[in-house]
Short mmCIF file of N, CA and C in Angstrom, two decimals:
data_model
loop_
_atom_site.label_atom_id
_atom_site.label_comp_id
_atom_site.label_asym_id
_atom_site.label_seq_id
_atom_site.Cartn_x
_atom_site.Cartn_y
_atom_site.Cartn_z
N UNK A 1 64.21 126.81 103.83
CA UNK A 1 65.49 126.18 104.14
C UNK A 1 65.80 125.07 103.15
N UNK A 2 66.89 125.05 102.96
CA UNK A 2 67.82 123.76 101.95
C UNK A 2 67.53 122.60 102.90
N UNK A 3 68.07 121.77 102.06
CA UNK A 3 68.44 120.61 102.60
C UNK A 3 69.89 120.24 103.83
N UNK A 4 70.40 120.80 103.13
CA UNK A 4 71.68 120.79 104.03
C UNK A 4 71.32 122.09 105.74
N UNK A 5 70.96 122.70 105.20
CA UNK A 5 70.36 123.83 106.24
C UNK A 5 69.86 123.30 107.19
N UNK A 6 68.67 122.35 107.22
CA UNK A 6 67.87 121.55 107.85
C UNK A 6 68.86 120.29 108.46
N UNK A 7 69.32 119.96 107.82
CA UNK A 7 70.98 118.70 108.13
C UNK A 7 71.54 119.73 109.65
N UNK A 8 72.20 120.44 108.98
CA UNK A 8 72.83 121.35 109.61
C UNK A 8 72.20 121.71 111.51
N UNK A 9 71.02 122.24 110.91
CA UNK A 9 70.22 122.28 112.59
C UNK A 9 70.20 121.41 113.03
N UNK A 10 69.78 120.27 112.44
CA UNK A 10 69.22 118.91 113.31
C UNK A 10 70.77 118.49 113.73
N UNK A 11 71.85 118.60 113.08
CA UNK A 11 73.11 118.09 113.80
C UNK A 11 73.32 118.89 115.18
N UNK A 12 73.01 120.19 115.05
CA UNK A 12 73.80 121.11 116.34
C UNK A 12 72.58 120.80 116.80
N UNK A 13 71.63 120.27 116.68
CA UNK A 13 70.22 120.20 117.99
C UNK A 13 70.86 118.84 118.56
N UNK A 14 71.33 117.96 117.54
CA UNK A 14 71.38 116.54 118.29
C UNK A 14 72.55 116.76 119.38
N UNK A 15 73.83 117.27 118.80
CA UNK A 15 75.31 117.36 119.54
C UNK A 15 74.90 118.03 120.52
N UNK A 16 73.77 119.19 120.85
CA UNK A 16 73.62 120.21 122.62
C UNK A 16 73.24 119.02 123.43
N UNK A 17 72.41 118.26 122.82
CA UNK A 17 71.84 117.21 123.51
C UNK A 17 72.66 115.96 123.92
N UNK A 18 73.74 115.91 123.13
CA UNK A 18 74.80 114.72 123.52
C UNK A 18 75.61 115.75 124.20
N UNK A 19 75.69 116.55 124.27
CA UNK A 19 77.02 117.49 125.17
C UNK A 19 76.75 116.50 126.80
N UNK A 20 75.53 116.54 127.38
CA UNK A 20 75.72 116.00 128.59
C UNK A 20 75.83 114.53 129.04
N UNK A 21 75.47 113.33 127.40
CA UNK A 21 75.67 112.00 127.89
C UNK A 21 77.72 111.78 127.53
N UNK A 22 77.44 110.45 127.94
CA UNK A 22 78.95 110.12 127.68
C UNK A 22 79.49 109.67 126.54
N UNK A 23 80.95 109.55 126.30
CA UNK A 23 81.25 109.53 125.18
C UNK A 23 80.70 108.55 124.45
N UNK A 24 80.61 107.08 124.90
CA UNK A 24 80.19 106.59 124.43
C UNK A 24 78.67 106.30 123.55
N UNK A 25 78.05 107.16 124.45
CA UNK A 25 76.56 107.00 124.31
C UNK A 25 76.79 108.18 122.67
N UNK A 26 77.36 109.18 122.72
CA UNK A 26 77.79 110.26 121.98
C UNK A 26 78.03 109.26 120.28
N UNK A 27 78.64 108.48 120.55
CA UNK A 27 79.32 108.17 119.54
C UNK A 27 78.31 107.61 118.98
N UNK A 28 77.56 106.28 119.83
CA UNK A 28 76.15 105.62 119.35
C UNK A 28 75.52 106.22 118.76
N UNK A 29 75.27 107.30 119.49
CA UNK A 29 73.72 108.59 118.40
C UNK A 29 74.32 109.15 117.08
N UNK A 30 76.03 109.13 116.67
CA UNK A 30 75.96 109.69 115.50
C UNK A 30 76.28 108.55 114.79
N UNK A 31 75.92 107.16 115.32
CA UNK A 31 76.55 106.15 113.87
C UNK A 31 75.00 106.20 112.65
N UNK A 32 73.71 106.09 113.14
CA UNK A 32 72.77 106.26 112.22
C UNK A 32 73.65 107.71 111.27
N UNK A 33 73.48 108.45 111.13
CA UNK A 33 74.12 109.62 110.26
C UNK A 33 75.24 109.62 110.04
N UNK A 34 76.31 109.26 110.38
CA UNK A 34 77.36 108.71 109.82
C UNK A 34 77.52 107.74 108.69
N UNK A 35 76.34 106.55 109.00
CA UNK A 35 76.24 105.37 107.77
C UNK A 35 75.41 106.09 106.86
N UNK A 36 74.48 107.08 107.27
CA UNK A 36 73.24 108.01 105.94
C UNK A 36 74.43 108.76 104.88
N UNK A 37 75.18 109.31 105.75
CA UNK A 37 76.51 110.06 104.88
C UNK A 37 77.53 108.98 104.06
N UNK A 38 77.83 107.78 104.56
CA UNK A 38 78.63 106.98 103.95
C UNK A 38 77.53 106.70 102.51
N UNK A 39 76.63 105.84 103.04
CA UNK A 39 75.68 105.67 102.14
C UNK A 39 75.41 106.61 101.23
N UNK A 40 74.80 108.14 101.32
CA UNK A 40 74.68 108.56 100.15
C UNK A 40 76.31 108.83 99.44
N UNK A 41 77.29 108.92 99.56
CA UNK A 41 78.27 109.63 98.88
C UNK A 41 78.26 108.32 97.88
N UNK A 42 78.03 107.19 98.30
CA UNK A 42 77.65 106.27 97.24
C UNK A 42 77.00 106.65 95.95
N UNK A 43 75.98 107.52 96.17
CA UNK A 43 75.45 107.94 94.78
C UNK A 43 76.07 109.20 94.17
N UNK A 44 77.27 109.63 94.32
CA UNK A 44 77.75 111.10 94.28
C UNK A 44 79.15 110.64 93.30
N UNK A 45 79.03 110.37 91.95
CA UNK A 45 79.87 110.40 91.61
C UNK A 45 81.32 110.67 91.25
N UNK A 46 81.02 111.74 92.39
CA UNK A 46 82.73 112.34 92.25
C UNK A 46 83.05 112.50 93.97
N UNK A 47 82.46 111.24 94.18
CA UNK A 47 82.96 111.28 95.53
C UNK A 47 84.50 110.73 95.63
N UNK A 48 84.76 110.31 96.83
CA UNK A 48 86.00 109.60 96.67
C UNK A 48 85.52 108.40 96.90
N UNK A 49 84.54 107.70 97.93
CA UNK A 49 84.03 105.87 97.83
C UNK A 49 83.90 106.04 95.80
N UNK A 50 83.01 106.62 95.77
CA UNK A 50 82.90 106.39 94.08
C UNK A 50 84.22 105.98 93.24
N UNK A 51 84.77 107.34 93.21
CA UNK A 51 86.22 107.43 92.66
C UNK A 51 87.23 105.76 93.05
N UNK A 52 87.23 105.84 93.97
CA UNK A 52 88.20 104.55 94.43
C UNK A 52 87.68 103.47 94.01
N UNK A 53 86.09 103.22 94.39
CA UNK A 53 85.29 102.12 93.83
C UNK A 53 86.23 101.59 91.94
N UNK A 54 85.15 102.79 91.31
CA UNK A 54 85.55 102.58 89.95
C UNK A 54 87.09 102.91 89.33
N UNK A 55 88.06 103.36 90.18
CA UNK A 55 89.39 103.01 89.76
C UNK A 55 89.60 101.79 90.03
N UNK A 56 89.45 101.18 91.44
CA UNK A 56 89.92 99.80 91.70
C UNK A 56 89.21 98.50 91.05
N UNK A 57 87.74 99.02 90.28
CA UNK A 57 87.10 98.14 89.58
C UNK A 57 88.05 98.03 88.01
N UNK A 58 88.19 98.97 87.86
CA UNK A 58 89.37 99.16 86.45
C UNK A 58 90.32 99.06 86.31
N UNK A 59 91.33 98.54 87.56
CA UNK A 59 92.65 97.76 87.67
C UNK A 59 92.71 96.59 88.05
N UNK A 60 91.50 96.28 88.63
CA UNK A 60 90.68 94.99 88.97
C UNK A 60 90.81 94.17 87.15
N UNK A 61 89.99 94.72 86.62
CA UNK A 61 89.38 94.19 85.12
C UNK A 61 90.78 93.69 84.15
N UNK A 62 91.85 95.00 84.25
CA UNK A 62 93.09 95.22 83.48
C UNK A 62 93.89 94.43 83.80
N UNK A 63 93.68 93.79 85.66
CA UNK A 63 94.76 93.02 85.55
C UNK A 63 94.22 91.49 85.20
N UNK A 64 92.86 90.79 85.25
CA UNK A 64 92.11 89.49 84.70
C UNK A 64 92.80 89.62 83.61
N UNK A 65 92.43 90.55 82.69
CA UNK A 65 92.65 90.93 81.12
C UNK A 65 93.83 90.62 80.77
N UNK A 66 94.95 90.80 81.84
CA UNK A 66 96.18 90.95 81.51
C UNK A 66 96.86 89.64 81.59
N UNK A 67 96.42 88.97 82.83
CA UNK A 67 96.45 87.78 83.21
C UNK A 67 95.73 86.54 82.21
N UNK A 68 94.87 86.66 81.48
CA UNK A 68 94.32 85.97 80.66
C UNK A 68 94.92 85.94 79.33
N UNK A 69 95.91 86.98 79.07
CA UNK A 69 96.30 86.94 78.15
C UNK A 69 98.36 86.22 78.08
N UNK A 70 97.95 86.31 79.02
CA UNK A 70 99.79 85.70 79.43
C UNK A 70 99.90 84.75 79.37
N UNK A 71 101.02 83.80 79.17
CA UNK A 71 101.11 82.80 78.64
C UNK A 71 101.37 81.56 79.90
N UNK A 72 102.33 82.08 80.98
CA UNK A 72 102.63 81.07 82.60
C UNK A 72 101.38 80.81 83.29
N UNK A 73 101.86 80.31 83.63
CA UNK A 73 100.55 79.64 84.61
C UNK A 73 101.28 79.80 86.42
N UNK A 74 101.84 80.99 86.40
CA UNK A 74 102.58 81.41 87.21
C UNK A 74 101.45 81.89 88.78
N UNK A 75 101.68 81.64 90.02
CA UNK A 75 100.19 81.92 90.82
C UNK A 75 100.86 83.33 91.77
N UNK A 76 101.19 83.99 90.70
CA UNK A 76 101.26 85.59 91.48
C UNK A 76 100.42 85.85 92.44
N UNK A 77 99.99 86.48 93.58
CA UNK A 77 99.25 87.35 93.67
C UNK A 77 98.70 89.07 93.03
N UNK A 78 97.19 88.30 92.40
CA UNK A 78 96.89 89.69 92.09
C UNK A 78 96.27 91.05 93.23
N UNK A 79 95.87 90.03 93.98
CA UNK A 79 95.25 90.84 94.97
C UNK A 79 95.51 91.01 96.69
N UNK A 80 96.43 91.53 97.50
CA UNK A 80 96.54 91.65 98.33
C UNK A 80 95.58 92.31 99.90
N UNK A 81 95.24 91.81 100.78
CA UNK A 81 94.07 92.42 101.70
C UNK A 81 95.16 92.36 103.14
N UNK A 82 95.24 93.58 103.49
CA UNK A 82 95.72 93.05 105.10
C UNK A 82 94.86 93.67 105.75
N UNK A 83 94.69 93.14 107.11
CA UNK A 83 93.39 93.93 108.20
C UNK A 83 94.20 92.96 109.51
N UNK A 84 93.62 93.58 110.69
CA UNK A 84 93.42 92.77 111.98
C UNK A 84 92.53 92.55 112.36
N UNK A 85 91.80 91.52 112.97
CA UNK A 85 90.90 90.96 113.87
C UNK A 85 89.89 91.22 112.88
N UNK A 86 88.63 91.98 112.97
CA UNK A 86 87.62 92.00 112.27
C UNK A 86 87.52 92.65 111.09
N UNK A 87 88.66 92.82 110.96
CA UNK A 87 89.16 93.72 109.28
C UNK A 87 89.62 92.68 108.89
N UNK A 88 90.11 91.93 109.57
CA UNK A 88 90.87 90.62 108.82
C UNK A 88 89.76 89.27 107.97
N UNK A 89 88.86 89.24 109.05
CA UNK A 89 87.81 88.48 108.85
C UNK A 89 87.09 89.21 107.40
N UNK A 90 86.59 90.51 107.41
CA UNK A 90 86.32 91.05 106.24
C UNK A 90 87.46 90.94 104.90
N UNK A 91 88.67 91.05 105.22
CA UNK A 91 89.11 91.30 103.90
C UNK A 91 89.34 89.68 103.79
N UNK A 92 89.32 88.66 104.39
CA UNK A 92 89.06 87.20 103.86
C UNK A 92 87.81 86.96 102.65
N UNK A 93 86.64 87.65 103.66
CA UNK A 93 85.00 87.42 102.72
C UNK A 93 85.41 88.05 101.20
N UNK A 94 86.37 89.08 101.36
CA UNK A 94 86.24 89.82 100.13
C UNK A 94 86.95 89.22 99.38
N UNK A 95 87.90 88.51 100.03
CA UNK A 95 89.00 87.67 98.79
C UNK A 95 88.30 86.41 98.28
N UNK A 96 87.25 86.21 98.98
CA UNK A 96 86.71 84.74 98.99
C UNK A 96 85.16 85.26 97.76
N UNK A 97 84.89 86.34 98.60
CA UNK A 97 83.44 86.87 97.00
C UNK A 97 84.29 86.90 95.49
N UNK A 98 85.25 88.05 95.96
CA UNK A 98 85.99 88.09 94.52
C UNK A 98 86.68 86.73 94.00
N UNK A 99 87.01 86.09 94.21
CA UNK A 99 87.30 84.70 93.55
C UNK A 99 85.96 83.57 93.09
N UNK A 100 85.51 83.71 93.63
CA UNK A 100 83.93 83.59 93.44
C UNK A 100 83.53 83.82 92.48
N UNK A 101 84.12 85.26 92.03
CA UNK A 101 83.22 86.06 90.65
C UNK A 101 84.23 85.87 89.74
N UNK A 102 85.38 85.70 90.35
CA UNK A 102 86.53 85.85 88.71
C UNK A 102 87.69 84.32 89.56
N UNK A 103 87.31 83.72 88.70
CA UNK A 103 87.71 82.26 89.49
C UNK A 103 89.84 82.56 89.03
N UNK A 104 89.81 82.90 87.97
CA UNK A 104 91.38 83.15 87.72
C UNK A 104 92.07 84.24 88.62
N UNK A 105 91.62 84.87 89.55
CA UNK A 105 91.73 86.16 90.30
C UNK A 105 93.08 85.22 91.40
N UNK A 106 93.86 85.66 92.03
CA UNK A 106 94.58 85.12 93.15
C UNK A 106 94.36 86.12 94.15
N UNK A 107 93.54 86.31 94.83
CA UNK A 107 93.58 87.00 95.68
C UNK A 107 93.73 86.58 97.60
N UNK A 108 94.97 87.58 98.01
CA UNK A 108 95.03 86.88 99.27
C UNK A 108 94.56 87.85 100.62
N UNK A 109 94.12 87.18 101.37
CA UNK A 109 94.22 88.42 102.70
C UNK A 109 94.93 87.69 103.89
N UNK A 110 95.61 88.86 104.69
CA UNK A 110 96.79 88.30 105.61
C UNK A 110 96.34 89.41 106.82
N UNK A 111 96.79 88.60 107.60
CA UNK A 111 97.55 89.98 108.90
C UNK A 111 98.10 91.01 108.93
N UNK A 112 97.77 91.83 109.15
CA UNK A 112 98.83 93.01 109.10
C UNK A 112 100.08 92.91 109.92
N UNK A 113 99.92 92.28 111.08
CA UNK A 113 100.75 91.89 112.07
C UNK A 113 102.20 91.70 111.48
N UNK A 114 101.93 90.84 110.39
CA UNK A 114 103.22 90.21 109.10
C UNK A 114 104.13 90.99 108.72
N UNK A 115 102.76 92.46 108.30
CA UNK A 115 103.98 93.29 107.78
C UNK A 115 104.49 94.30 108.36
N UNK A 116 104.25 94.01 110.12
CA UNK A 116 104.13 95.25 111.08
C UNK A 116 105.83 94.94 111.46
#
């Protein structure tokens, strides 16, 4: 048997076995393999986390680049984050790492609520 073959059984062995708890409990047992799957597509270069990663790292770079080379001292936003509640809290950390690393960066995160 493959790899995926072996994937494959152990999923339909786990799901007969969640057929009789509740949804919730259901959902618990597939977050371990859910994060194994997020996690590897990480190394899968032609994934789409990949793909998006390294496009948004390369419009990320183009716009510093672009910005460093301009002459205003104008405080655009380069970077926009909206989330609610605990998406919100995350896309803060992220505006707050990335400025961190590229101090000329303007990056903001807001509510979605704003633009609802």
């Amino acid at each position: 048997l493959d790899g995926s073959s072996a994937e494959n059984s152990n999923s339909t062995k786990l799901e007969a076995k969640l057929e009789e708890k509740d949804l919730v409990e259901q959902d618990l047992a597939h977050i371990p393999h859910l994060i194994s799957q997020v996690d590897h597509s990480w190394t899968d270069a032609t994934s789409k986390n990949a793909l998006s990663a390294s496009r948004f790292g390369s419009l990320l770079l183009e716009r510093l680049e672009a910005k460093n080379m301009s002459v205003g001292s104008g405080k655009q936003i380069d970077l926009l984050v909206f989330g609610v509640e605990s998406s919100l809290w995350l896309g803060q950390q992220f505006c707050a790492d990335l400025t961190r690393l590229f101090p000329s960066l303007h990056a903001v995160a807001m509510s979605s609520n704003v633009v609802l």
